[in-house]
Amino acid sequence: MAPKILLAYGTMAGSTAEVAQAIAEELTQLGAQVDVAPVESINDLAGYNAVVLGSAVRMFHLLGKTRRFLRKHRKALQAVPVAYFLICLTMSEEKPETIEKATRFAKPMLNTQTPVSLGLFGGCINHEKLTDMFGKPLRFLPEQDHRDWDKIRAWAGEIYPLLLNA
Ligand SMILES: Cc1cc2nc3c(=O)[nH]c(=O)nc-3n(C[C@H](O)[C@H](O)[C@H](O)COP(=O)(O)O)c2cc1C
C-alpha cells in the first residue's frame, strides 16, 4: 500500500501553498499518497505514516497558525516521522548567516519533534497577494520571487526515503 503523507502548510499570501503543492507532486510521483492542506483546516493526523509541515515566516516568527498547529498536534507529531520547511526572504541568499537565522525561525518546529530534514527556501513578494493589513505595508518592497523550484523538488526527493525509513 502507498505510504500516506500529510503535507500541511501555513501561508498568508499563497507562496508557501505553491511550494507545498510542488513538494506534494514530487512525493506523489515517488509513490506516496499525499494530502495537501492548510494547517488551520487539519483536525486529525491519524492514519498518516509521515507529516511534512511548511510555513511562511512573518515578523521573525513562524506564522501564528503554524505555531497553533504545532501546539494542537504536538503528541501526534512526535509519533510519526516529520520533515519541515520554511519560506522566508532571509533565505533569498543562502549563506551560513542566513541559514543560521532561518533555522532560529524554525525553533517551535524543532522543539516539537526532530525532523528528518529542515528545508530552508527563499520566499517572494507579490503585491497583488499582499492584501491583509500586515502584508499591505510590505508593498514598499520590490516584487521578487526567490523560490528555487529545482532545489525545492530535489528536497522532496531527499526527504521521501528518510520519511519512510525513519
Ligand atoms: C508582513 C510580512 C512580514 C515578513 N517578515 C519576514 C521576516 O521577518 N523574515 C523573513 O525572512 N521574511 C519575512 N517576510 C517574507 C515572507 O516570508 C515571504 O513573503 C513569504 O514568501 C511569504 O509566504 P506566503 O506567501 O506563504 O505568506 C515577511 C513578509 C510579509 C508580508
XYZ file of C-alpha atoms and ligand atoms in Angstrom:
197
model
C 0.000 0.000 0.000
C 1.253 3.514 -0.791
C 2.542 5.393 2.269
C 0.172 8.169 3.328
C 1.813 11.559 3.837
C 0.155 14.705 5.146
C 1.563 17.894 3.661
C 0.421 20.695 5.970
C 1.278 24.306 5.214
C 0.860 27.729 6.801
C 0.538 30.600 4.362
C -0.714 34.193 4.277
C -0.122 35.230 0.667
C -0.042 31.838 -1.044
C 3.617 31.290 -1.888
C 4.060 28.565 0.739
C 0.956 26.806 -0.602
C 2.538 26.690 -4.072
C 5.736 25.238 -2.633
C 3.688 22.651 -0.704
C 1.955 21.695 -3.948
C 5.287 21.200 -5.754
C 6.615 19.015 -2.923
C 3.387 17.009 -2.897
C 3.620 16.430 -6.665
C 7.164 15.138 -6.278
C 6.242 12.817 -3.374
C 3.251 11.542 -5.339
C 5.468 10.739 -8.322
C 7.713 8.783 -5.980
C 4.774 6.632 -4.919
C 3.199 8.298 -1.869
C -0.440 9.130 -1.354
C -0.298 12.788 -0.322
C -2.964 15.010 1.234
C -2.134 18.722 0.984
C -3.970 21.032 3.379
C -3.642 24.400 5.146
C -2.715 23.998 8.817
C -5.887 25.678 10.040
C -8.074 23.065 8.312
C -6.451 19.996 9.868
C -8.109 18.362 12.858
C -6.525 14.949 12.987
C -3.227 13.352 11.962
C -4.499 9.798 12.401
C -3.764 7.411 9.535
C -0.670 9.207 8.202
C 2.687 7.446 8.004
C 4.550 10.772 7.917
C 3.964 14.534 8.026
C 5.626 17.330 6.080
C 4.950 20.744 7.619
C 5.839 24.001 5.895
C 5.348 27.611 6.921
C 5.897 31.154 5.871
C 7.793 33.461 8.223
C 6.484 36.883 9.211
C 7.994 39.353 11.651
C 10.837 36.952 12.545
C 8.435 34.172 13.546
C 6.598 31.230 12.057
C 3.014 32.220 11.324
C 0.742 32.098 14.387
C -1.440 29.467 12.736
C 1.588 27.227 12.207
C 2.530 27.595 15.877
C -1.060 26.745 16.851
C -0.871 23.641 14.640
C 2.326 22.586 16.397
C 0.734 23.023 19.828
C -2.513 21.298 18.884
C -0.835 18.259 17.274
C 2.320 18.056 19.401
C 1.744 14.473 20.567
C 0.710 13.206 17.134
C 3.731 14.884 15.501
C 6.010 13.162 17.985
C 4.621 9.785 16.935
C 5.471 9.947 13.194
C 8.500 10.916 11.103
C 8.321 14.603 10.139
C 10.087 16.954 7.726
C 9.803 20.729 7.982
C 10.319 23.561 5.546
C 10.328 27.342 5.807
C 9.697 30.038 3.230
C 11.190 33.441 4.002
C 13.021 36.371 2.446
C 16.006 35.738 4.723
C 16.732 32.693 2.543
C 16.760 34.735 -0.663
C 20.507 34.285 -0.245
C 21.957 31.045 1.015
C 24.892 31.827 3.325
C 25.925 30.495 6.751
C 24.397 33.545 8.499
C 21.044 33.327 6.663
C 20.862 29.578 7.305
C 21.537 30.212 10.995
C 18.895 32.948 11.169
C 16.259 30.908 9.326
C 16.979 27.869 11.491
C 16.172 30.050 14.511
C 12.756 30.853 12.970
C 12.126 27.095 12.908
C 12.646 26.668 16.663
C 8.990 25.946 17.549
C 9.092 23.187 14.916
C 12.412 21.775 16.080
C 11.274 21.860 19.721
C 8.227 19.752 18.848
C 9.962 16.901 17.060
C 13.378 16.362 15.471
C 12.753 16.298 11.714
C 14.411 14.050 9.152
C 15.232 17.309 7.379
C 14.657 21.066 7.579
C 14.273 22.710 4.158
C 15.020 26.454 4.047
C 13.766 28.207 0.924
C 13.588 31.754 -0.376
C 10.186 33.418 -0.394
C 8.532 36.057 -2.506
C 6.788 39.411 -2.509
C 3.825 39.681 -4.845
C 1.993 42.993 -4.344
C -1.303 41.664 -5.661
C -1.377 38.949 -2.997
C -0.390 41.152 -0.066
C -3.944 42.073 0.782
C -4.074 41.615 4.575
C -3.483 44.539 6.936
C 0.028 43.405 7.947
C 1.035 42.384 4.435
C -0.043 45.570 2.640
C 2.649 47.781 4.232
C 5.324 45.476 2.747
C 4.289 46.596 -0.732
C 7.094 49.156 -0.383
C 9.454 46.240 -1.164
C 10.044 45.489 -4.846
C 8.276 42.441 -6.214
C 10.564 39.427 -6.068
C 10.472 35.635 -6.117
C 13.370 33.630 -4.696
C 11.742 30.223 -4.774
C 14.186 27.814 -6.407
C 11.894 25.113 -7.801
C 14.743 22.732 -8.646
C 16.030 22.958 -5.088
C 12.515 22.519 -3.682
C 11.788 19.464 -5.832
C 15.209 17.974 -5.079
C 14.499 18.385 -1.357
C 11.227 16.474 -1.762
C 13.180 13.644 -3.388
C 15.656 13.640 -0.495
C 13.085 13.510 2.287
C 10.978 10.716 0.789
C 13.282 7.789 1.689
C 14.165 9.452 5.006
C 10.485 9.702 5.991
C 9.861 6.074 5.046
C 12.892 4.695 6.835
C 12.804 6.834 9.978
C 4.256 41.289 6.729
C 5.414 40.418 6.316
C 6.429 40.157 7.219
C 7.525 39.360 6.839
N 8.503 39.133 7.757
C 9.576 38.365 7.386
C 10.637 38.141 8.323
O 10.614 38.557 9.477
N 11.706 37.418 7.893
C 11.795 36.927 6.608
O 12.796 36.311 6.285
N 10.800 37.100 5.716
C 9.699 37.822 6.081
N 8.676 38.040 5.183
C 8.738 37.418 3.854
C 7.819 36.200 3.733
O 8.317 35.123 4.475
C 7.679 35.832 2.257
O 6.990 36.883 1.617
C 6.955 34.521 2.029
O 7.049 34.172 0.653
C 5.512 34.618 2.479
O 4.870 33.377 2.331
P 3.311 33.277 1.989
O 3.130 33.857 0.600
O 3.055 31.797 2.005
O 2.558 34.013 3.030
C 7.587 38.834 5.532
C 6.555 39.095 4.629
C 5.479 39.877 4.997
C 4.392 40.145 4.009
